[in-house]
Coordinates of C-alpha atoms and ligand atoms in Angstrom, one line a residue:
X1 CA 0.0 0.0 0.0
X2 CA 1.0 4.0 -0.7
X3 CA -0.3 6.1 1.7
X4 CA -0.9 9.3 0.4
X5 CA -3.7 10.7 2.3
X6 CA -1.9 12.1 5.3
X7 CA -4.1 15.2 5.3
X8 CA -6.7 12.8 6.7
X9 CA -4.8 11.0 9.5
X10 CA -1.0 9.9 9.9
X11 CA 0.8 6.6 10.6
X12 CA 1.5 6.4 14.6
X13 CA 5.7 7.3 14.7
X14 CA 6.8 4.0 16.1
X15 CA 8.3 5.9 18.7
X16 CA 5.3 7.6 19.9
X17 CA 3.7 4.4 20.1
X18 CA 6.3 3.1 22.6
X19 CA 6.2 6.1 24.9
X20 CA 2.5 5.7 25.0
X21 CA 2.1 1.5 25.6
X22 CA 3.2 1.4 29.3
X23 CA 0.4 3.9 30.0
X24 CA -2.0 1.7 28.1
X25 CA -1.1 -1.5 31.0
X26 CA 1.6 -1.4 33.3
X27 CA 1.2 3.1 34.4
X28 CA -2.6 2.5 34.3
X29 CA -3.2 5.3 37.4
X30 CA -5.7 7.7 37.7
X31 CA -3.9 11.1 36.9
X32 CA -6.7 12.3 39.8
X33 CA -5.9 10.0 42.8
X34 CA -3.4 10.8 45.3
X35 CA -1.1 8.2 46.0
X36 CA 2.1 7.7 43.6
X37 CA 0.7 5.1 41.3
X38 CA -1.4 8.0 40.6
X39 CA 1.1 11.2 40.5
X40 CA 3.3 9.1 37.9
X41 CA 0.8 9.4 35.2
X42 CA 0.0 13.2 35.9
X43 CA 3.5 14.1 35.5
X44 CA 3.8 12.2 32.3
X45 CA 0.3 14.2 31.6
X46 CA 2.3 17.3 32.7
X47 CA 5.4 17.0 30.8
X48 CA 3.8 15.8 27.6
X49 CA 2.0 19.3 27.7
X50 CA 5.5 20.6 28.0
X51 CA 6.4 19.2 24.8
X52 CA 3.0 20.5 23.1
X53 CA 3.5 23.7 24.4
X54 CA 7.1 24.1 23.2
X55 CA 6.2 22.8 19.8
X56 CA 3.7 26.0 19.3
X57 CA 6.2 28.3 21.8
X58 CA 3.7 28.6 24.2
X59 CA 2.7 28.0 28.1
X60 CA 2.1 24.5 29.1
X61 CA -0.4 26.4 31.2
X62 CA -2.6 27.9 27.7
X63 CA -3.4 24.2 26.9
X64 CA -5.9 21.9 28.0
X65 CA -5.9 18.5 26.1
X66 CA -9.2 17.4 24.5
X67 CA -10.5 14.4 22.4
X68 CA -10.6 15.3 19.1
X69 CA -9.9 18.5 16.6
X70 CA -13.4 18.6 16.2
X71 CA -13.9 19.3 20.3
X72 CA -11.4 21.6 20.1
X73 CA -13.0 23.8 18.1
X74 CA -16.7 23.6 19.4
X75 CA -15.1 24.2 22.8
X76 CA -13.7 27.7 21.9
X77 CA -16.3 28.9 19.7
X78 CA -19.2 28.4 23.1
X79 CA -16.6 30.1 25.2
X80 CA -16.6 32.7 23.0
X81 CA -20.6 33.6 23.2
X82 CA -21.1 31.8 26.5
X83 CA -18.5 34.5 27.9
X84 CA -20.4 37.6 26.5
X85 CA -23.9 36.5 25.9
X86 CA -25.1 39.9 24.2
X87 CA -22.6 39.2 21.8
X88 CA -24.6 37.2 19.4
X89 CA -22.3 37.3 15.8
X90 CA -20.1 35.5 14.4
X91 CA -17.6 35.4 11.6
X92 CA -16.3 32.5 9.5
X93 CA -14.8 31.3 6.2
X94 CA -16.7 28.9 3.8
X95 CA -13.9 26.4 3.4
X96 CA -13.9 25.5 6.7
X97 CA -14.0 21.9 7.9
X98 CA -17.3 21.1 9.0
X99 CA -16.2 20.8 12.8
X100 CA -16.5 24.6 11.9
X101 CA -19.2 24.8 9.2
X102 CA -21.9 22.4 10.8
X103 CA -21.5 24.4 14.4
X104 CA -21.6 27.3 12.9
X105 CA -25.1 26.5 10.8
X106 CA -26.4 24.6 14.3
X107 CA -25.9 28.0 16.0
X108 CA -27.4 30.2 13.2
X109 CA -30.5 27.8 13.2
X110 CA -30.5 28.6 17.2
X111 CA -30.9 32.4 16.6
X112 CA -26.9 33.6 16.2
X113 CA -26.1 35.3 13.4
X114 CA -23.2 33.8 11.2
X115 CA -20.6 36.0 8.1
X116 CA -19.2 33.3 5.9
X117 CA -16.5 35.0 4.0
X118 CA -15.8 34.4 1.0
X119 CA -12.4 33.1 -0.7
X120 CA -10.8 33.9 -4.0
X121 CA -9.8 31.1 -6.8
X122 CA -6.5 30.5 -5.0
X123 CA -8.4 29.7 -1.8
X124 CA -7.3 33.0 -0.3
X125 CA -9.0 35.9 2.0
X126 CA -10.0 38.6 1.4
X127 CA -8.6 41.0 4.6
X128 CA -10.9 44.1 3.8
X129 CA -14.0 41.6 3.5
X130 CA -12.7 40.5 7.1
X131 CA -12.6 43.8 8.3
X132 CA -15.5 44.7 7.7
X133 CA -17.4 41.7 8.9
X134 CA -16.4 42.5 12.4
X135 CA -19.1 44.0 14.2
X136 CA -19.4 45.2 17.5
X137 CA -21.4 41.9 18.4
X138 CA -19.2 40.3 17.4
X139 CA -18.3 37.1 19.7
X140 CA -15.5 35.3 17.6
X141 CA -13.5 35.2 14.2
X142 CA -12.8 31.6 13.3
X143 CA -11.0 31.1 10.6
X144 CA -8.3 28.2 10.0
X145 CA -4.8 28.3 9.2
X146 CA -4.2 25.7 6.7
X147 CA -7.6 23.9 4.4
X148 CA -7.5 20.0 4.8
X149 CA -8.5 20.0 1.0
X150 CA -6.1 22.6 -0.8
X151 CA -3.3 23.1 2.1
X152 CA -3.9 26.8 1.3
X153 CA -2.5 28.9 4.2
X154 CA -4.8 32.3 5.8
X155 CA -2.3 34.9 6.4
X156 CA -2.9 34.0 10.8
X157 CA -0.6 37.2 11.6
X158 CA -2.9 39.7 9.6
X159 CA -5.9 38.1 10.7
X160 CA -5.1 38.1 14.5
X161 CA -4.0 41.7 14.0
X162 CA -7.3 42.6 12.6
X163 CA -9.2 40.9 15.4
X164 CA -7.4 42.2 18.2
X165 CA -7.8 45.8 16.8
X166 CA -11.3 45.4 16.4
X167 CA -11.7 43.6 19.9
X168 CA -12.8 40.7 18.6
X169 CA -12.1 37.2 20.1
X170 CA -9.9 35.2 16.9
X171 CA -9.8 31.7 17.5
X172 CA -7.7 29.6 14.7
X173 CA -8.3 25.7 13.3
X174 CA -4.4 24.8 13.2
X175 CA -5.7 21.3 12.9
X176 CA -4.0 20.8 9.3
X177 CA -0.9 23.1 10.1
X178 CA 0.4 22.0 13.3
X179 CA 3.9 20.2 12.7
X180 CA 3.6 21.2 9.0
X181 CA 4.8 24.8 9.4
X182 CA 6.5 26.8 12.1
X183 CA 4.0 28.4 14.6
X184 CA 5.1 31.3 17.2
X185 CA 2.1 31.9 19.7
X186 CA 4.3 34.4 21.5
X187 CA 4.3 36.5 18.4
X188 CA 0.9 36.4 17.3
X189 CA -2.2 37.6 19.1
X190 CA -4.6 34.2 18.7
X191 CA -7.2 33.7 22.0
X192 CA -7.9 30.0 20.9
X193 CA -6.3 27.5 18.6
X194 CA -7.4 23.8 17.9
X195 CA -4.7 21.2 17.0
X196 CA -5.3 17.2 16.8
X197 CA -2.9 14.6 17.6
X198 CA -4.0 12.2 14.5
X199 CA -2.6 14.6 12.1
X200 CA 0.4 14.6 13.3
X201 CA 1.8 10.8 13.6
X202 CA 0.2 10.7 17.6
X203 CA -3.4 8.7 17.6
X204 CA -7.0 9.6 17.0
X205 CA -9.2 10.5 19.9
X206 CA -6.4 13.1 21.5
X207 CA -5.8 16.6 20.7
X208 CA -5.6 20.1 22.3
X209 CA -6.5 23.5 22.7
X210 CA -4.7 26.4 23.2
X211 CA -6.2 29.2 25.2
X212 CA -4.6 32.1 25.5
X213 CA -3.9 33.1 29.2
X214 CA -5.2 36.1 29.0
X215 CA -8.4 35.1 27.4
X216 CA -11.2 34.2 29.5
X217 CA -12.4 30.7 28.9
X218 CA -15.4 28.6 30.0
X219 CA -15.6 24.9 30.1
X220 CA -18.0 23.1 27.0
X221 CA -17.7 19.7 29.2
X222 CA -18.4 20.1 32.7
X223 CA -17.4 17.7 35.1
X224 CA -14.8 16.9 37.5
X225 CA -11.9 19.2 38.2
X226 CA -9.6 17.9 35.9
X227 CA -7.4 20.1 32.9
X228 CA -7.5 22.8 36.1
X229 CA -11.1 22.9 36.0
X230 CA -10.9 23.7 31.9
X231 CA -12.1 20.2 30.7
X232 CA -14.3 17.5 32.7
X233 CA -13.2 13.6 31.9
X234 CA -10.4 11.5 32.8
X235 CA -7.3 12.4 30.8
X236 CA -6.5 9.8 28.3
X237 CA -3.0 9.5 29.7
X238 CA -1.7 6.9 27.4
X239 CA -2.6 9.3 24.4
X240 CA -1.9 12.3 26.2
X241 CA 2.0 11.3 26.4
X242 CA 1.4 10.0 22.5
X243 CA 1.0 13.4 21.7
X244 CA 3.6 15.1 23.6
X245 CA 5.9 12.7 21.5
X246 CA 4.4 13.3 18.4
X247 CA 4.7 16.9 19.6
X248 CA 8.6 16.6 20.1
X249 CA 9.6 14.9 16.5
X250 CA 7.2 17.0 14.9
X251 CA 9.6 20.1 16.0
X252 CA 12.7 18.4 15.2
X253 CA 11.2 17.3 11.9
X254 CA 9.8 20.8 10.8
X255 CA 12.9 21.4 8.6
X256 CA 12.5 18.2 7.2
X257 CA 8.6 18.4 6.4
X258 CA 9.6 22.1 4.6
X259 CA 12.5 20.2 3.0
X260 CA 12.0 16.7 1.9
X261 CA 8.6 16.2 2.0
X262 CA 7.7 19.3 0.3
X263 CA 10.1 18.0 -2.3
X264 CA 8.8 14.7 -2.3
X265 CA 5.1 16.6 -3.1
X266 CA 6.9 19.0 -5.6
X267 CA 8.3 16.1 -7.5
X268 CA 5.2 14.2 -7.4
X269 CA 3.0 17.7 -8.7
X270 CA 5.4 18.2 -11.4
X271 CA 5.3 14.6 -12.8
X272 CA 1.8 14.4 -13.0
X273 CA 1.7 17.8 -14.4
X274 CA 4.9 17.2 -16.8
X275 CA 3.3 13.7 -18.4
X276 CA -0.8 14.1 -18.0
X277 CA -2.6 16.6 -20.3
X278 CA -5.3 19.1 -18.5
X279 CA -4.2 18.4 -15.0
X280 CA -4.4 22.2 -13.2
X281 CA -3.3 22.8 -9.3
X282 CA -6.5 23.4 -7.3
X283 CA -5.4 26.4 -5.0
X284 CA -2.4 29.0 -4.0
X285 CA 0.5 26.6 -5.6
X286 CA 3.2 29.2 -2.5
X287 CA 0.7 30.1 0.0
X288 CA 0.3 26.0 1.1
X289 CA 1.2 23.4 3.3
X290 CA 4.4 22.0 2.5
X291 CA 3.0 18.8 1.8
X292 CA -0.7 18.8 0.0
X293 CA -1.3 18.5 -3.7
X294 CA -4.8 19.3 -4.9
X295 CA -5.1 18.6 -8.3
X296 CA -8.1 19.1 -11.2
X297 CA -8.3 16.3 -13.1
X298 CA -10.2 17.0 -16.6
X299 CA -12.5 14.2 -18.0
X300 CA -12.2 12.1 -14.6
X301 CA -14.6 10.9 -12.2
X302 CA -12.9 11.7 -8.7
X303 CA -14.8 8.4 -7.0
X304 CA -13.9 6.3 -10.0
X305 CA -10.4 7.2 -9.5
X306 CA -9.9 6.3 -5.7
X307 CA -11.6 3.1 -6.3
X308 CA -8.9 2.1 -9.5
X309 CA -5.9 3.4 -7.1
X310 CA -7.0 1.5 -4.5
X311 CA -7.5 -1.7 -6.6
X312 CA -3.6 -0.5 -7.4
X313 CA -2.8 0.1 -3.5
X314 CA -2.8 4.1 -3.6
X315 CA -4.6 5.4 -1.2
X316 CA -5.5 9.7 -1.8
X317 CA -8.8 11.3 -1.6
X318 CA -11.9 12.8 -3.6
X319 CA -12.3 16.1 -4.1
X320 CA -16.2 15.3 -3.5
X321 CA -17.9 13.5 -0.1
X322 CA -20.5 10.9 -0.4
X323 CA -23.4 12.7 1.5
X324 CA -26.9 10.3 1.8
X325 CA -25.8 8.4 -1.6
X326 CA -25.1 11.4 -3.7
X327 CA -21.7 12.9 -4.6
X328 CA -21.3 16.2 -3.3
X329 CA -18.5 18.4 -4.9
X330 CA -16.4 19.6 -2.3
X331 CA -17.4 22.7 -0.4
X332 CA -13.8 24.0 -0.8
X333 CA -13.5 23.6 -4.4
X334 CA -17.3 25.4 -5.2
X335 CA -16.1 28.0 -3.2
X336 CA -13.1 29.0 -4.9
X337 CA -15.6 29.3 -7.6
X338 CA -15.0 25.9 -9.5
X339 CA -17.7 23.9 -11.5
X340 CA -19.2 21.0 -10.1
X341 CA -17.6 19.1 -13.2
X342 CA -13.9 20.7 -11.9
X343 CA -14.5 20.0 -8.2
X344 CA -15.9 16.0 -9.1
X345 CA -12.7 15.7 -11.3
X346 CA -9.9 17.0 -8.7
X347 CA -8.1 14.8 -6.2
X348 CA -6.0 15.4 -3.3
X349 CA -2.6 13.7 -2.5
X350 CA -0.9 14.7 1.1
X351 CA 2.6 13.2 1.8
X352 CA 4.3 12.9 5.4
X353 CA 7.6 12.0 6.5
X354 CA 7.0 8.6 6.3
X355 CA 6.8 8.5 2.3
X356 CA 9.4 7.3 0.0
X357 CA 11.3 8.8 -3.1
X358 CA 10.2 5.1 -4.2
X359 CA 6.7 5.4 -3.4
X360 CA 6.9 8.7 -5.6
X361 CA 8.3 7.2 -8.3
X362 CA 6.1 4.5 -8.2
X363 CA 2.9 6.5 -8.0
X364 CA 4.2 8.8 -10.8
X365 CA 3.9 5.2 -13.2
X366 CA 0.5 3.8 -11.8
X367 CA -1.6 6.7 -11.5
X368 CA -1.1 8.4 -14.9
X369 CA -2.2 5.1 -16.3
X370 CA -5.0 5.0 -14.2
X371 CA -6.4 8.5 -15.6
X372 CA -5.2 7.1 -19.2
X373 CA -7.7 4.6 -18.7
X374 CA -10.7 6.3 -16.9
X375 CA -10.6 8.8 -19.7
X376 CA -10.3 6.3 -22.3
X377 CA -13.2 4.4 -20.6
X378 CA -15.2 7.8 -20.6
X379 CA -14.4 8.1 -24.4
X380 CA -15.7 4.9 -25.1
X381 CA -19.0 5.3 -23.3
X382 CA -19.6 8.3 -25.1
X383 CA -19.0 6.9 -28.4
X384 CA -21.4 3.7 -27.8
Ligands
PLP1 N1 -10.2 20.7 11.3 C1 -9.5 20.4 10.2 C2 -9.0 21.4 9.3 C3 -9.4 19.0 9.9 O1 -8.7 18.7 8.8 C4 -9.9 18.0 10.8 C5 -9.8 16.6 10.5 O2 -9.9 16.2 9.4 C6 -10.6 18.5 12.0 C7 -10.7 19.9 12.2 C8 -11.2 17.6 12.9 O3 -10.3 16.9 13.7 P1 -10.7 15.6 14.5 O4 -10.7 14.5 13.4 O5 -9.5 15.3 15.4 O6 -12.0 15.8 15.1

């Protein structure tokens, strides 16, 4: 099997998985109780949030671990209007992912009032439009730093600038660029960011959210005292110290991912661009994650391609979800303004660390053969 679909979840490092197994059965404690069977896991709790924290240059104290990206960012968005309930707006992008999107429409359909800005046929923002969707009900800016379809990157700096002038709570979806690009919370003015361990060689079901410590923050799962008081539930210690590990490679790969794998994607981009007719790069081809390759595909069927490359061990994505038995074109795409036909015909390929020159080179062989022969398929069903 080739794995390129990293933008959707990563290979456990092997040695993240050993750090975390001896929490899993023989450090089983309670990070709560009070005898030293107990204490060992919550300072393996602790230091892992060292090792978050230092990856994103912040205080392990501005983090409270959570289950999923998706919590993450729910969590910050009802701090936001549960901390100033007259404020009643909010603003938002419509390429978010739909931990964003679908919380976003719940709220609007609960009497909040939601500004989906708009993005440009490189998947970029408009600043003005941003500006001037702030209002002075205005509970929160979300907006995400790098798209899980396009790897197009929101300039975070500007945005957080904008927001803290206008007084606005900013929280960020980092999600996609956490351990993919350098990030400086001591330099930039962000109140909440959501990151999850899965996309970032740690396991599903942990992540974490950064909250500023001057912001003031309210709990979305009440419960027992735990995350100081931030976050109800039993730490998952075992996946906690999986992501402080993750956390630590991911820094001292960081050169690497803006190095090799970004070379490994570039190489892969430019082969299928160099030997495939009417291929174009869906998004900014600079502003982007290192390692995400969205391409349009003419005269292809997106779902009839993943199903020949997986019959040929490649695993990538559709630019379109299956939603109730009918294809929807991606969200993303139609809002950079593609046609269905575009968005239905693009697939995304997302390398990591992990990947090969070898798995390159051997991509670059089956899967312009596979469009060869969808399109030739297409021809032929269009001549009978
Ligand atoms: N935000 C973005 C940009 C994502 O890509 C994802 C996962 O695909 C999420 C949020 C949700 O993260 P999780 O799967 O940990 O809930």
């Amino acid at each position: 099997m080739i794995y390129f679909d990293n933008n959707a979840t990563t290979q456990i490092d092997p040695a993240v998985l050993e750090v975390m197994l001896p929490y899993l059965h023989v450090q089983y404690g309670n990070p709560s109780s009070a005898y030293s069977f107990g204490k060992r896991a919550a300072r393996a709790v602790e230091t892992a949030r060292e090792q978050v924290a230092a990856l994103l240059k912040c205080e392990p104290t501005e983090l409270i671990f959570t289950s999923c990206g998706t919590e993450s960012d729910n969590t910050s968005i009802q701090s936001a209007l549960m901390i100033d309930p007259d404020r009643k707006h909010l603003v938002t992008s419509k390429v978010e992912h739909s931990a964003i999107i679908k919380h976003a429409e719940t709220l609007a359909r609960r009497g909040y009032e939601v500004t989906w800005l708009d993005v440009d046929s490189d998947g970029m923002l408009d600043l003005d439009s941003l500006e001037g969707a702030i209002r002075d009900d205005t509970a929160a800016v979300s907006l995400m730093w790098a798209n899980n379809e396009t790897g197009a990157l929101f300039p975070i700096e500007a945005v957080a600038e904008i927001c803290r002038s206008k007084g606005t709570l900013f929280h960020t979806d980092a999600v996609q660029a956490v351990g993919k690009i350098d990030i400086n919370l001591g330099n930039i003015p962000i109140n909440f960011l959501s990151l999850s361990g899965h996309k970032l060689h740690a396991p599903k079901g942990i992540a974490a959210l950064y909250v500023n410590r001057r912001t003031r923050f309210t709990p979305y799962l009440i419960g027992g005292g735990q995350e100081n008081k931030r976050r109800g539930g039993t730490e998952n210690t075992a996946s906690i110290v999986a992501l402080g590990k993750a956390a630590e490679l991911a820094a001292s790969a960081l050169q690497e991912e803006n190095s090799r794998v970004k070379a490994l994607r570039d190489r892969f981009e430019q082969g299928i661009l160099d030997t495939v007719a009417f291929v174009q790069v869906n998004g900014h081809r600079e502003h982007r994650l290192p390692n995400t390759s969205n391409l349009a595909i003419e005269g292809v069927d997106s779902e009839g391609m993943l199903l020949l490359l997986d019959q040929r061990g490649i695993c990538c994505s559709a630019g379109s979800a299956c939603t109730a038995g009918s294809l929807e074109p991606s969200h993303v795409l139609k809002a950079m303004g593609y046609s269905n036909d575009r968005a239905r015909g693009s697939l995304r390929f997302s390398f990591s660390r992990f990947n090969t020159e070898a798995e390159i080179a051997q991509g670059l062989e089956i899967i312009p053969a596979a469009i060869d022969r969808l399109r030739s398929m297409s021809r032929g069903v269009l001549a009978a």
